[in-house]
Amino acid sequence: MSVLTLKGPRWVTVRQHRRALWALPAAVAVSLAVVVALRWWAGNPAGLLWNVPDGPLRVGMEYAGTAMLFLPLLLGAFVAGPMIARELESGTYRLALTQSTTPRSWLASKITVAAVAAVAGSAALAGVYRIGWAPLDGTHQFAWADRGPYEALGTVLVAYCLLGVAVGALVGQLVPRTLAAMAVTGLVTGLVMALLGALRWSFLPVRTLTTSVVGHGVPMPPGDAFMMDSGLTTAAGGRLPEWTCFARSGRLDVCPEDLNVTGWYVDYHPATHYWPTQSIETAVVLALAALALWAAFAVLRARHR
Protein backbone atom coordinates (compact mmCIF):
# COMPACT_ATOMS: atom_id res chain seq x y z
CA MET A 1 0.00 0.00 0.00
CA SER A 2 1.78 3.13 -1.18
CA VAL A 3 1.30 6.32 0.77
CA LEU A 4 1.35 8.23 -2.53
CA THR A 5 -1.82 6.52 -3.75
CA LEU A 6 -3.76 7.02 -0.52
CA LYS A 7 -6.09 9.88 0.18
CA GLY A 8 -8.08 11.23 3.08
CA PRO A 9 -8.32 9.29 6.35
CA ARG A 10 -6.37 6.30 5.00
CA TRP A 11 -3.41 8.54 4.22
CA VAL A 12 -3.64 10.01 7.71
CA THR A 13 -3.79 6.54 9.29
CA VAL A 14 -0.73 5.33 7.40
CA ARG A 15 1.19 8.48 8.33
CA GLN A 16 0.20 8.15 11.99
CA HIS A 17 1.31 4.53 12.27
CA ARG A 18 4.05 4.38 9.65
CA ARG A 19 6.63 3.16 12.16
CA ALA A 20 4.50 0.21 13.19
CA LEU A 21 3.68 -0.54 9.55
CA TRP A 22 7.38 -0.52 8.66
CA ALA A 23 8.01 -2.87 11.59
CA LEU A 24 6.12 -5.67 9.81
CA PRO A 25 8.37 -5.92 6.72
CA ALA A 26 11.37 -5.47 9.00
CA ALA A 27 10.18 -8.42 11.11
CA VAL A 28 9.70 -10.52 7.97
CA ALA A 29 13.20 -9.66 6.73
CA VAL A 30 14.82 -10.45 10.08
CA SER A 31 12.86 -13.70 10.40
CA LEU A 32 13.91 -14.78 6.91
CA ALA A 33 17.56 -14.06 7.65
CA VAL A 34 17.40 -16.03 10.91
CA VAL A 35 15.64 -19.01 9.32
CA VAL A 36 18.10 -19.14 6.42
CA ALA A 37 21.00 -19.00 8.89
CA LEU A 38 19.49 -21.78 11.01
CA ARG A 39 18.92 -23.97 7.96
CA TRP A 40 22.53 -23.43 6.92
CA TRP A 41 23.67 -24.33 10.44
CA ALA A 42 21.52 -27.48 10.37
CA GLY A 43 23.42 -28.65 7.29
CA ASN A 44 26.81 -27.61 8.61
CA PRO A 45 29.14 -29.72 10.81
CA ALA A 46 29.00 -26.95 13.42
CA GLY A 47 25.49 -28.12 14.17
CA LEU A 48 26.99 -31.25 15.72
CA LEU A 49 27.89 -29.12 18.72
CA TRP A 50 24.21 -29.54 19.67
CA ASN A 51 24.54 -33.36 19.34
CA VAL A 52 21.95 -33.30 16.55
CA PRO A 53 22.49 -31.46 13.25
CA ASP A 54 19.09 -29.74 13.31
CA GLY A 55 19.24 -28.75 16.99
CA PRO A 56 19.44 -24.96 16.53
CA LEU A 57 16.83 -25.06 13.76
CA ARG A 58 14.47 -27.12 15.89
CA VAL A 59 14.75 -24.79 18.87
CA GLY A 60 14.36 -21.72 16.69
CA MET A 61 11.28 -23.10 14.95
CA GLU A 62 9.68 -24.04 18.27
CA TYR A 63 9.92 -20.39 19.32
CA ALA A 64 8.72 -19.31 15.88
CA GLY A 65 5.62 -21.51 16.12
CA THR A 66 4.76 -19.97 19.49
CA ALA A 67 5.32 -16.47 18.13
CA MET A 68 2.96 -17.17 15.22
CA LEU A 69 0.23 -18.11 17.69
CA PHE A 70 0.62 -14.73 19.41
CA LEU A 71 0.59 -12.73 16.17
CA PRO A 72 -3.24 -12.32 15.99
CA LEU A 73 -3.27 -11.19 19.62
CA LEU A 74 -0.58 -8.58 18.99
CA LEU A 75 -2.26 -7.23 15.87
CA GLY A 76 -5.62 -7.02 17.60
CA ALA A 77 -4.10 -5.31 20.63
CA PHE A 78 -2.43 -2.71 18.40
CA VAL A 79 -5.69 -1.92 16.62
CA ALA A 80 -7.61 -1.68 19.89
CA GLY A 81 -5.02 0.42 21.68
CA PRO A 82 -2.83 2.79 19.63
CA MET A 83 -5.16 2.96 16.60
CA ILE A 84 -8.57 3.45 18.22
CA ALA A 85 -8.73 3.60 22.03
CA ARG A 86 -5.86 6.09 22.29
CA GLU A 87 -7.60 8.52 19.93
CA LEU A 88 -10.88 8.16 21.82
CA GLU A 89 -9.10 8.53 25.16
CA SER A 90 -7.24 11.67 24.10
CA GLY A 91 -10.08 13.10 22.04
CA THR A 92 -7.91 13.53 18.94
CA TYR A 93 -10.43 11.63 16.81
CA ARG A 94 -12.62 14.75 16.96
CA LEU A 95 -10.03 16.58 14.88
CA ALA A 96 -10.45 14.03 12.10
CA LEU A 97 -14.21 14.53 12.19
CA THR A 98 -13.75 18.27 11.57
CA GLN A 99 -11.80 17.58 8.35
CA SER A 100 -14.80 16.54 6.24
CA THR A 101 -14.36 12.96 7.50
CA THR A 102 -17.39 10.98 8.64
CA PRO A 103 -17.16 8.68 11.69
CA ARG A 104 -17.68 5.71 9.40
CA SER A 105 -14.76 6.77 7.16
CA TRP A 106 -12.58 7.34 10.22
CA LEU A 107 -13.16 3.80 11.52
CA ALA A 108 -13.08 2.19 8.07
CA SER A 109 -9.67 3.72 7.39
CA LYS A 110 -8.27 2.21 10.58
CA ILE A 111 -9.68 -1.21 9.81
CA THR A 112 -8.63 -1.19 6.14
CA VAL A 113 -5.02 -0.26 6.83
CA ALA A 114 -4.77 -2.75 9.69
CA ALA A 115 -6.42 -5.54 7.68
CA VAL A 116 -4.12 -5.08 4.67
CA ALA A 117 -1.07 -5.06 6.94
CA ALA A 118 -2.36 -8.11 8.83
CA VAL A 119 -2.97 -10.17 5.69
CA ALA A 120 0.33 -9.23 4.03
CA GLY A 121 2.38 -9.62 7.20
CA SER A 122 0.89 -12.92 8.34
CA ALA A 123 1.11 -14.45 4.85
CA ALA A 124 4.76 -13.41 4.53
CA LEU A 125 5.67 -14.73 7.98
CA ALA A 126 3.86 -17.99 7.20
CA GLY A 127 6.01 -18.34 4.08
CA VAL A 128 9.15 -17.80 6.13
CA TYR A 129 7.97 -20.33 8.69
CA ARG A 130 7.41 -22.92 5.97
CA ILE A 131 11.03 -22.54 4.85
CA GLY A 132 12.27 -23.41 8.32
CA TRP A 133 9.66 -26.10 8.95
CA ALA A 134 10.32 -28.10 5.77
CA PRO A 135 13.40 -30.03 7.06
CA LEU A 136 11.52 -30.86 10.28
CA ASP A 137 8.29 -31.99 8.62
CA GLY A 138 6.75 -34.97 10.42
CA THR A 139 9.19 -34.99 13.35
CA HIS A 140 8.23 -34.56 17.00
CA GLN A 141 6.16 -31.39 17.53
CA PHE A 142 6.36 -30.51 13.83
CA ALA A 143 3.67 -32.76 12.38
CA TRP A 144 0.85 -31.22 10.37
CA ALA A 145 -1.61 -31.44 13.28
CA ASP A 146 0.63 -29.98 16.01
CA ARG A 147 -0.04 -26.58 17.52
CA GLY A 148 2.10 -24.04 15.71
CA PRO A 149 2.66 -25.86 12.42
CA TYR A 150 -1.09 -26.38 11.99
CA GLU A 151 -1.85 -22.66 12.25
CA ALA A 152 1.27 -21.32 10.51
CA LEU A 153 1.10 -23.56 7.45
CA GLY A 154 -2.52 -22.97 6.50
CA THR A 155 -5.13 -20.27 6.06
CA VAL A 156 -6.30 -20.04 9.65
CA LEU A 157 -3.41 -17.78 10.69
CA VAL A 158 -4.52 -15.06 8.27
CA ALA A 159 -8.14 -15.53 9.40
CA TYR A 160 -7.20 -15.19 13.07
CA CYS A 161 -5.21 -12.04 12.29
CA LEU A 162 -8.30 -10.54 10.64
CA LEU A 163 -10.34 -11.60 13.66
CA GLY A 164 -7.85 -9.78 15.89
CA VAL A 165 -8.27 -6.62 13.80
CA ALA A 166 -12.07 -6.85 13.97
CA VAL A 167 -12.14 -7.54 17.72
CA GLY A 168 -9.70 -4.68 18.25
CA ALA A 169 -11.97 -2.31 16.33
CA LEU A 170 -14.89 -3.28 18.56
CA VAL A 171 -13.12 -3.39 21.91
CA GLY A 172 -11.22 -0.17 21.20
CA GLN A 173 -14.54 1.67 21.18
CA LEU A 174 -16.12 -0.18 24.11
CA VAL A 175 -13.03 0.20 26.33
CA PRO A 176 -11.62 3.67 25.53
CA ARG A 177 -8.49 3.15 27.64
CA THR A 178 -5.42 2.19 25.68
CA LEU A 179 -3.86 -0.47 27.90
CA ALA A 180 -7.19 -1.92 28.99
CA ALA A 181 -8.41 -2.18 25.40
CA MET A 182 -5.19 -3.93 24.38
CA ALA A 183 -5.49 -6.43 27.23
CA VAL A 184 -9.16 -7.20 26.59
CA THR A 185 -8.60 -7.64 22.85
CA GLY A 186 -5.70 -10.02 23.41
CA LEU A 187 -7.75 -11.99 25.92
CA VAL A 188 -10.82 -12.29 23.68
CA THR A 189 -8.80 -13.24 20.59
CA GLY A 190 -6.78 -15.76 22.57
CA LEU A 191 -9.92 -17.35 24.04
CA VAL A 192 -11.43 -17.77 20.57
CA MET A 193 -8.21 -19.36 19.32
CA ALA A 194 -8.09 -21.72 22.30
CA LEU A 195 -11.76 -22.69 21.94
CA LEU A 196 -11.59 -23.43 18.22
CA GLY A 197 -8.28 -25.20 18.74
CA ALA A 198 -10.03 -27.54 21.14
CA LEU A 199 -12.94 -28.08 18.74
CA ARG A 200 -11.19 -28.30 15.37
CA TRP A 201 -10.70 -32.07 15.40
CA SER A 202 -14.43 -32.61 15.83
CA PHE A 203 -15.25 -30.80 12.57
CA LEU A 204 -14.73 -34.01 10.57
CA PRO A 205 -15.51 -37.58 11.66
CA VAL A 206 -12.53 -39.66 12.68
CA ARG A 207 -11.54 -42.84 10.93
CA THR A 208 -11.32 -46.03 12.97
CA LEU A 209 -9.13 -49.10 12.78
CA THR A 210 -9.92 -52.24 14.78
CA THR A 211 -8.42 -55.65 15.50
CA SER A 212 -10.44 -58.66 16.52
CA VAL A 213 -7.77 -60.25 18.72
CA VAL A 214 -6.46 -58.56 21.88
CA GLY A 215 -3.06 -60.22 21.69
CA HIS A 216 -2.29 -58.64 18.32
CA GLY A 217 -1.97 -55.22 19.95
CA VAL A 218 -3.14 -51.79 18.87
CA PRO A 219 -3.76 -51.41 15.11
CA MET A 220 -1.42 -48.96 13.46
CA PRO A 221 -2.83 -46.07 11.39
CA PRO A 222 -0.79 -44.45 8.58
CA GLY A 223 2.49 -42.94 9.73
CA ASP A 224 1.35 -39.36 9.08
CA ALA A 225 -2.01 -39.81 10.85
CA PHE A 226 -3.07 -37.80 13.90
CA MET A 227 -4.22 -40.26 16.58
CA MET A 228 -7.23 -39.15 18.59
CA ASP A 229 -8.06 -42.13 20.80
CA SER A 230 -7.33 -45.82 21.31
CA GLY A 231 -8.64 -48.55 23.56
CA LEU A 232 -10.49 -51.83 23.78
CA THR A 233 -13.73 -52.96 22.13
CA THR A 234 -16.29 -55.26 23.76
CA ALA A 235 -18.70 -57.83 22.41
CA ALA A 236 -21.61 -55.48 23.13
CA GLY A 237 -20.07 -52.78 20.91
CA GLY A 238 -18.79 -50.70 23.78
CA ARG A 239 -15.36 -49.24 24.41
CA LEU A 240 -12.99 -49.49 27.35
CA PRO A 241 -9.79 -47.59 28.21
CA GLU A 242 -6.65 -49.29 26.93
CA TRP A 243 -5.34 -49.87 30.45
CA THR A 244 -8.42 -51.82 31.60
CA CYS A 245 -7.00 -55.33 31.02
CA PHE A 246 -3.63 -54.40 32.49
CA ALA A 247 -5.28 -53.10 35.65
CA ARG A 248 -7.01 -56.46 36.17
CA SER A 249 -4.50 -59.01 34.86
CA GLY A 250 -1.19 -57.17 34.85
CA ARG A 251 -0.84 -57.80 31.08
CA LEU A 252 -2.09 -55.87 28.07
CA ASP A 253 -2.77 -59.03 26.04
CA VAL A 254 -4.74 -60.91 28.72
CA CYS A 255 -8.25 -59.73 29.61
CA PRO A 256 -10.64 -61.23 32.18
CA GLU A 257 -13.58 -63.01 30.54
CA ASP A 258 -16.18 -60.88 32.33
CA LEU A 259 -14.99 -57.82 30.37
CA ASN A 260 -16.01 -59.46 27.06
CA VAL A 261 -13.12 -57.72 25.28
CA THR A 262 -12.98 -58.53 21.57
CA GLY A 263 -10.08 -56.38 20.34
CA TRP A 264 -8.55 -52.93 19.97
CA TYR A 265 -9.62 -49.75 18.24
CA VAL A 266 -7.79 -46.60 17.13
CA ASP A 267 -9.49 -43.35 16.10
CA TYR A 268 -7.41 -41.04 13.92
CA HIS A 269 -7.45 -38.23 11.40
CA PRO A 270 -5.54 -38.88 8.18
CA ALA A 271 -3.30 -36.19 6.72
CA THR A 272 -5.94 -35.61 4.02
CA HIS A 273 -8.14 -34.01 6.71
CA TYR A 274 -5.73 -31.09 7.06
CA TRP A 275 -7.09 -28.78 4.36
CA PRO A 276 -10.79 -29.57 4.91
CA THR A 277 -10.30 -28.82 8.62
CA GLN A 278 -8.42 -25.64 7.75
CA SER A 279 -11.22 -24.55 5.41
CA ILE A 280 -13.95 -25.11 8.00
CA GLU A 281 -12.04 -23.34 10.76
CA THR A 282 -11.11 -20.46 8.46
CA ALA A 283 -14.78 -20.01 7.50
CA VAL A 284 -15.84 -19.99 11.15
CA VAL A 285 -13.16 -17.45 12.11
CA LEU A 286 -14.00 -15.16 9.18
CA ALA A 287 -17.67 -15.31 10.12
CA LEU A 288 -16.78 -14.28 13.68
CA ALA A 289 -14.60 -11.47 12.29
CA ALA A 290 -17.49 -10.25 10.12
CA LEU A 291 -19.78 -10.29 13.16
CA ALA A 292 -17.25 -8.31 15.20
CA LEU A 293 -16.93 -5.74 12.37
CA TRP A 294 -20.69 -5.35 12.17
CA ALA A 295 -20.79 -4.80 15.93
CA ALA A 296 -17.95 -2.25 15.71
CA PHE A 297 -19.83 -0.13 13.18
CA ALA A 298 -23.06 -0.54 15.16
CA VAL A 299 -21.31 0.87 18.25
CA LEU A 300 -19.95 3.73 16.14
CA ARG A 301 -23.42 4.58 14.82
CA ALA A 302 -24.84 4.54 18.34
CA ARG A 303 -22.03 6.83 19.53
CA HIS A 304 -22.68 9.43 16.81
CA ARG A 305 -26.46 9.53 16.53
CSV table of C-alpha atoms in Angstrom, one decimal:
chain,number,residue,atom,x,y,z
A,1,MET,CA,0.0,0.0,0.0
A,2,SER,CA,1.8,3.1,-1.2
A,3,VAL,CA,1.3,6.3,0.8
A,4,LEU,CA,1.4,8.2,-2.5
A,5,THR,CA,-1.8,6.5,-3.7
A,6,LEU,CA,-3.8,7.0,-0.5
A,7,LYS,CA,-6.1,9.9,0.2
A,8,GLY,CA,-8.1,11.2,3.1
A,9,PRO,CA,-8.3,9.3,6.3
A,10,ARG,CA,-6.4,6.3,5.0
A,11,TRP,CA,-3.4,8.5,4.2
A,12,VAL,CA,-3.6,10.0,7.7
A,13,THR,CA,-3.8,6.5,9.3
A,14,VAL,CA,-0.7,5.3,7.4
A,15,ARG,CA,1.2,8.5,8.3
A,16,GLN,CA,0.2,8.2,12.0
A,17,HIS,CA,1.3,4.5,12.3
A,18,ARG,CA,4.0,4.4,9.6
A,19,ARG,CA,6.6,3.2,12.2
A,20,ALA,CA,4.5,0.2,13.2
A,21,LEU,CA,3.7,-0.5,9.6
A,22,TRP,CA,7.4,-0.5,8.7
A,23,ALA,CA,8.0,-2.9,11.6
A,24,LEU,CA,6.1,-5.7,9.8
A,25,PRO,CA,8.4,-5.9,6.7
A,26,ALA,CA,11.4,-5.5,9.0
A,27,ALA,CA,10.2,-8.4,11.1
A,28,VAL,CA,9.7,-10.5,8.0
A,29,ALA,CA,13.2,-9.7,6.7
A,30,VAL,CA,14.8,-10.5,10.1
A,31,SER,CA,12.9,-13.7,10.4
A,32,LEU,CA,13.9,-14.8,6.9
A,33,ALA,CA,17.6,-14.1,7.6
A,34,VAL,CA,17.4,-16.0,10.9
A,35,VAL,CA,15.6,-19.0,9.3
A,36,VAL,CA,18.1,-19.1,6.4
A,37,ALA,CA,21.0,-19.0,8.9
A,38,LEU,CA,19.5,-21.8,11.0
A,39,ARG,CA,18.9,-24.0,8.0
A,40,TRP,CA,22.5,-23.4,6.9
A,41,TRP,CA,23.7,-24.3,10.4
A,42,ALA,CA,21.5,-27.5,10.4
A,43,GLY,CA,23.4,-28.6,7.3
A,44,ASN,CA,26.8,-27.6,8.6
A,45,PRO,CA,29.1,-29.7,10.8
A,46,ALA,CA,29.0,-26.9,13.4
A,47,GLY,CA,25.5,-28.1,14.2
A,48,LEU,CA,27.0,-31.3,15.7
A,49,LEU,CA,27.9,-29.1,18.7
A,50,TRP,CA,24.2,-29.5,19.7
A,51,ASN,CA,24.5,-33.4,19.3
A,52,VAL,CA,22.0,-33.3,16.6
A,53,PRO,CA,22.5,-31.5,13.3
A,54,ASP,CA,19.1,-29.7,13.3
A,55,GLY,CA,19.2,-28.7,17.0
A,56,PRO,CA,19.4,-25.0,16.5
A,57,LEU,CA,16.8,-25.1,13.8
A,58,ARG,CA,14.5,-27.1,15.9
A,59,VAL,CA,14.8,-24.8,18.9
A,60,GLY,CA,14.4,-21.7,16.7
A,61,MET,CA,11.3,-23.1,15.0
A,62,GLU,CA,9.7,-24.0,18.3
A,63,TYR,CA,9.9,-20.4,19.3
A,64,ALA,CA,8.7,-19.3,15.9
A,65,GLY,CA,5.6,-21.5,16.1
A,66,THR,CA,4.8,-20.0,19.5
A,67,ALA,CA,5.3,-16.5,18.1
A,68,MET,CA,3.0,-17.2,15.2
A,69,LEU,CA,0.2,-18.1,17.7
A,70,PHE,CA,0.6,-14.7,19.4
A,71,LEU,CA,0.6,-12.7,16.2
A,72,PRO,CA,-3.2,-12.3,16.0
A,73,LEU,CA,-3.3,-11.2,19.6
A,74,LEU,CA,-0.6,-8.6,19.0
A,75,LEU,CA,-2.3,-7.2,15.9
A,76,GLY,CA,-5.6,-7.0,17.6
A,77,ALA,CA,-4.1,-5.3,20.6
A,78,PHE,CA,-2.4,-2.7,18.4
A,79,VAL,CA,-5.7,-1.9,16.6
A,80,ALA,CA,-7.6,-1.7,19.9
A,81,GLY,CA,-5.0,0.4,21.7
A,82,PRO,CA,-2.8,2.8,19.6
A,83,MET,CA,-5.2,3.0,16.6
A,84,ILE,CA,-8.6,3.4,18.2
A,85,ALA,CA,-8.7,3.6,22.0
A,86,ARG,CA,-5.9,6.1,22.3
A,87,GLU,CA,-7.6,8.5,19.9
A,88,LEU,CA,-10.9,8.2,21.8
A,89,GLU,CA,-9.1,8.5,25.2
A,90,SER,CA,-7.2,11.7,24.1
A,91,GLY,CA,-10.1,13.1,22.0
A,92,THR,CA,-7.9,13.5,18.9
A,93,TYR,CA,-10.4,11.6,16.8
A,94,ARG,CA,-12.6,14.7,17.0
A,95,LEU,CA,-10.0,16.6,14.9
A,96,ALA,CA,-10.4,14.0,12.1
A,97,LEU,CA,-14.2,14.5,12.2
A,98,THR,CA,-13.7,18.3,11.6
A,99,GLN,CA,-11.8,17.6,8.4
A,100,SER,CA,-14.8,16.5,6.2
A,101,THR,CA,-14.4,13.0,7.5
A,102,THR,CA,-17.4,11.0,8.6
A,103,PRO,CA,-17.2,8.7,11.7
A,104,ARG,CA,-17.7,5.7,9.4
A,105,SER,CA,-14.8,6.8,7.2
A,106,TRP,CA,-12.6,7.3,10.2
A,107,LEU,CA,-13.2,3.8,11.5
A,108,ALA,CA,-13.1,2.2,8.1
A,109,SER,CA,-9.7,3.7,7.4
A,110,LYS,CA,-8.3,2.2,10.6
A,111,ILE,CA,-9.7,-1.2,9.8
A,112,THR,CA,-8.6,-1.2,6.1
A,113,VAL,CA,-5.0,-0.3,6.8
A,114,ALA,CA,-4.8,-2.7,9.7
A,115,ALA,CA,-6.4,-5.5,7.7
A,116,VAL,CA,-4.1,-5.1,4.7
A,117,ALA,CA,-1.1,-5.1,6.9
A,118,ALA,CA,-2.4,-8.1,8.8
A,119,VAL,CA,-3.0,-10.2,5.7
A,120,ALA,CA,0.3,-9.2,4.0
A,121,GLY,CA,2.4,-9.6,7.2
A,122,SER,CA,0.9,-12.9,8.3
A,123,ALA,CA,1.1,-14.4,4.9
A,124,ALA,CA,4.8,-13.4,4.5
A,125,LEU,CA,5.7,-14.7,8.0
A,126,ALA,CA,3.9,-18.0,7.2
A,127,GLY,CA,6.0,-18.3,4.1
A,128,VAL,CA,9.2,-17.8,6.1
A,129,TYR,CA,8.0,-20.3,8.7
A,130,ARG,CA,7.4,-22.9,6.0
A,131,ILE,CA,11.0,-22.5,4.9
A,132,GLY,CA,12.3,-23.4,8.3
A,133,TRP,CA,9.7,-26.1,9.0
A,134,ALA,CA,10.3,-28.1,5.8
A,135,PRO,CA,13.4,-30.0,7.1
A,136,LEU,CA,11.5,-30.9,10.3
A,137,ASP,CA,8.3,-32.0,8.6
A,138,GLY,CA,6.7,-35.0,10.4
A,139,THR,CA,9.2,-35.0,13.3
A,140,HIS,CA,8.2,-34.6,17.0
A,141,GLN,CA,6.2,-31.4,17.5
A,142,PHE,CA,6.4,-30.5,13.8
A,143,ALA,CA,3.7,-32.8,12.4
A,144,TRP,CA,0.9,-31.2,10.4
A,145,ALA,CA,-1.6,-31.4,13.3
A,146,ASP,CA,0.6,-30.0,16.0
A,147,ARG,CA,0.0,-26.6,17.5
A,148,GLY,CA,2.1,-24.0,15.7
A,149,PRO,CA,2.7,-25.9,12.4
A,150,TYR,CA,-1.1,-26.4,12.0
A,151,GLU,CA,-1.8,-22.7,12.3
A,152,ALA,CA,1.3,-21.3,10.5
A,153,LEU,CA,1.1,-23.6,7.4
A,154,GLY,CA,-2.5,-23.0,6.5
A,155,THR,CA,-5.1,-20.3,6.1
A,156,VAL,CA,-6.3,-20.0,9.7
A,157,LEU,CA,-3.4,-17.8,10.7
A,158,VAL,CA,-4.5,-15.1,8.3
A,159,ALA,CA,-8.1,-15.5,9.4
A,160,TYR,CA,-7.2,-15.2,13.1
A,161,CYS,CA,-5.2,-12.0,12.3
A,162,LEU,CA,-8.3,-10.5,10.6
A,163,LEU,CA,-10.3,-11.6,13.7
A,164,GLY,CA,-7.9,-9.8,15.9
A,165,VAL,CA,-8.3,-6.6,13.8
A,166,ALA,CA,-12.1,-6.9,14.0
A,167,VAL,CA,-12.1,-7.5,17.7
A,168,GLY,CA,-9.7,-4.7,18.3
A,169,ALA,CA,-12.0,-2.3,16.3
A,170,LEU,CA,-14.9,-3.3,18.6
A,171,VAL,CA,-13.1,-3.4,21.9
A,172,GLY,CA,-11.2,-0.2,21.2
A,173,GLN,CA,-14.5,1.7,21.2
A,174,LEU,CA,-16.1,-0.2,24.1
A,175,VAL,CA,-13.0,0.2,26.3
A,176,PRO,CA,-11.6,3.7,25.5
A,177,ARG,CA,-8.5,3.2,27.6
A,178,THR,CA,-5.4,2.2,25.7
A,179,LEU,CA,-3.9,-0.5,27.9
A,180,ALA,CA,-7.2,-1.9,29.0
A,181,ALA,CA,-8.4,-2.2,25.4
A,182,MET,CA,-5.2,-3.9,24.4
A,183,ALA,CA,-5.5,-6.4,27.2
A,184,VAL,CA,-9.2,-7.2,26.6
A,185,THR,CA,-8.6,-7.6,22.8
A,186,GLY,CA,-5.7,-10.0,23.4
A,187,LEU,CA,-7.7,-12.0,25.9
A,188,VAL,CA,-10.8,-12.3,23.7
A,189,THR,CA,-8.8,-13.2,20.6
A,190,GLY,CA,-6.8,-15.8,22.6
A,191,LEU,CA,-9.9,-17.3,24.0
A,192,VAL,CA,-11.4,-17.8,20.6
A,193,MET,CA,-8.2,-19.4,19.3
A,194,ALA,CA,-8.1,-21.7,22.3
A,195,LEU,CA,-11.8,-22.7,21.9
A,196,LEU,CA,-11.6,-23.4,18.2
A,197,GLY,CA,-8.3,-25.2,18.7
A,198,ALA,CA,-10.0,-27.5,21.1
A,199,LEU,CA,-12.9,-28.1,18.7
A,200,ARG,CA,-11.2,-28.3,15.4
A,201,TRP,CA,-10.7,-32.1,15.4
A,202,SER,CA,-14.4,-32.6,15.8
A,203,PHE,CA,-15.2,-30.8,12.6
A,204,LEU,CA,-14.7,-34.0,10.6
A,205,PRO,CA,-15.5,-37.6,11.7
A,206,VAL,CA,-12.5,-39.7,12.7
A,207,ARG,CA,-11.5,-42.8,10.9
A,208,THR,CA,-11.3,-46.0,13.0
A,209,LEU,CA,-9.1,-49.1,12.8
A,210,THR,CA,-9.9,-52.2,14.8
A,211,THR,CA,-8.4,-55.6,15.5
A,212,SER,CA,-10.4,-58.7,16.5
A,213,VAL,CA,-7.8,-60.2,18.7
A,214,VAL,CA,-6.5,-58.6,21.9
A,215,GLY,CA,-3.1,-60.2,21.7
A,216,HIS,CA,-2.3,-58.6,18.3
A,217,GLY,CA,-2.0,-55.2,19.9
A,218,VAL,CA,-3.1,-51.8,18.9
A,219,PRO,CA,-3.8,-51.4,15.1
A,220,MET,CA,-1.4,-49.0,13.5
A,221,PRO,CA,-2.8,-46.1,11.4
A,222,PRO,CA,-0.8,-44.5,8.6
A,223,GLY,CA,2.5,-42.9,9.7
A,224,ASP,CA,1.3,-39.4,9.1
A,225,ALA,CA,-2.0,-39.8,10.9
A,226,PHE,CA,-3.1,-37.8,13.9
A,227,MET,CA,-4.2,-40.3,16.6
A,228,MET,CA,-7.2,-39.2,18.6
A,229,ASP,CA,-8.1,-42.1,20.8
A,230,SER,CA,-7.3,-45.8,21.3
A,231,GLY,CA,-8.6,-48.5,23.6
A,232,LEU,CA,-10.5,-51.8,23.8
A,233,THR,CA,-13.7,-53.0,22.1
A,234,THR,CA,-16.3,-55.3,23.8
A,235,ALA,CA,-18.7,-57.8,22.4
A,236,ALA,CA,-21.6,-55.5,23.1
A,237,GLY,CA,-20.1,-52.8,20.9
A,238,GLY,CA,-18.8,-50.7,23.8
A,239,ARG,CA,-15.4,-49.2,24.4
A,240,LEU,CA,-13.0,-49.5,27.4
A,241,PRO,CA,-9.8,-47.6,28.2
A,242,GLU,CA,-6.7,-49.3,26.9
A,243,TRP,CA,-5.3,-49.9,30.4
A,244,THR,CA,-8.4,-51.8,31.6
A,245,CYS,CA,-7.0,-55.3,31.0
A,246,PHE,CA,-3.6,-54.4,32.5
A,247,ALA,CA,-5.3,-53.1,35.7
A,248,ARG,CA,-7.0,-56.5,36.2
A,249,SER,CA,-4.5,-59.0,34.9
A,250,GLY,CA,-1.2,-57.2,34.8
A,251,ARG,CA,-0.8,-57.8,31.1
A,252,LEU,CA,-2.1,-55.9,28.1
A,253,ASP,CA,-2.8,-59.0,26.0
A,254,VAL,CA,-4.7,-60.9,28.7
A,255,CYS,CA,-8.3,-59.7,29.6
A,256,PRO,CA,-10.6,-61.2,32.2
A,257,GLU,CA,-13.6,-63.0,30.5
A,258,ASP,CA,-16.2,-60.9,32.3
A,259,LEU,CA,-15.0,-57.8,30.4
A,260,ASN,CA,-16.0,-59.5,27.1
A,261,VAL,CA,-13.1,-57.7,25.3
A,262,THR,CA,-13.0,-58.5,21.6
A,263,GLY,CA,-10.1,-56.4,20.3
A,264,TRP,CA,-8.5,-52.9,20.0
A,265,TYR,CA,-9.6,-49.8,18.2
A,266,VAL,CA,-7.8,-46.6,17.1
A,267,ASP,CA,-9.5,-43.3,16.1
A,268,TYR,CA,-7.4,-41.0,13.9
A,269,HIS,CA,-7.5,-38.2,11.4
A,270,PRO,CA,-5.5,-38.9,8.2
A,271,ALA,CA,-3.3,-36.2,6.7
A,272,THR,CA,-5.9,-35.6,4.0
A,273,HIS,CA,-8.1,-34.0,6.7
A,274,TYR,CA,-5.7,-31.1,7.1
A,275,TRP,CA,-7.1,-28.8,4.4
A,276,PRO,CA,-10.8,-29.6,4.9
A,277,THR,CA,-10.3,-28.8,8.6
A,278,GLN,CA,-8.4,-25.6,7.8
A,279,SER,CA,-11.2,-24.6,5.4
A,280,ILE,CA,-14.0,-25.1,8.0
A,281,GLU,CA,-12.0,-23.3,10.8
A,282,THR,CA,-11.1,-20.5,8.5
A,283,ALA,CA,-14.8,-20.0,7.5
A,284,VAL,CA,-15.8,-20.0,11.2
A,285,VAL,CA,-13.2,-17.5,12.1
A,286,LEU,CA,-14.0,-15.2,9.2
A,287,ALA,CA,-17.7,-15.3,10.1
A,288,LEU,CA,-16.8,-14.3,13.7
A,289,ALA,CA,-14.6,-11.5,12.3
A,290,ALA,CA,-17.5,-10.2,10.1
A,291,LEU,CA,-19.8,-10.3,13.2
A,292,ALA,CA,-17.3,-8.3,15.2
A,293,LEU,CA,-16.9,-5.7,12.4
A,294,TRP,CA,-20.7,-5.4,12.2
A,295,ALA,CA,-20.8,-4.8,15.9
A,296,ALA,CA,-18.0,-2.3,15.7
A,297,PHE,CA,-19.8,-0.1,13.2
A,298,ALA,CA,-23.1,-0.5,15.2
A,299,VAL,CA,-21.3,0.9,18.2
A,300,LEU,CA,-20.0,3.7,16.1
A,301,ARG,CA,-23.4,4.6,14.8
A,302,ALA,CA,-24.8,4.5,18.3
A,303,ARG,CA,-22.0,6.8,19.5
A,304,HIS,CA,-22.7,9.4,16.8
A,305,ARG,CA,-26.5,9.5,16.5
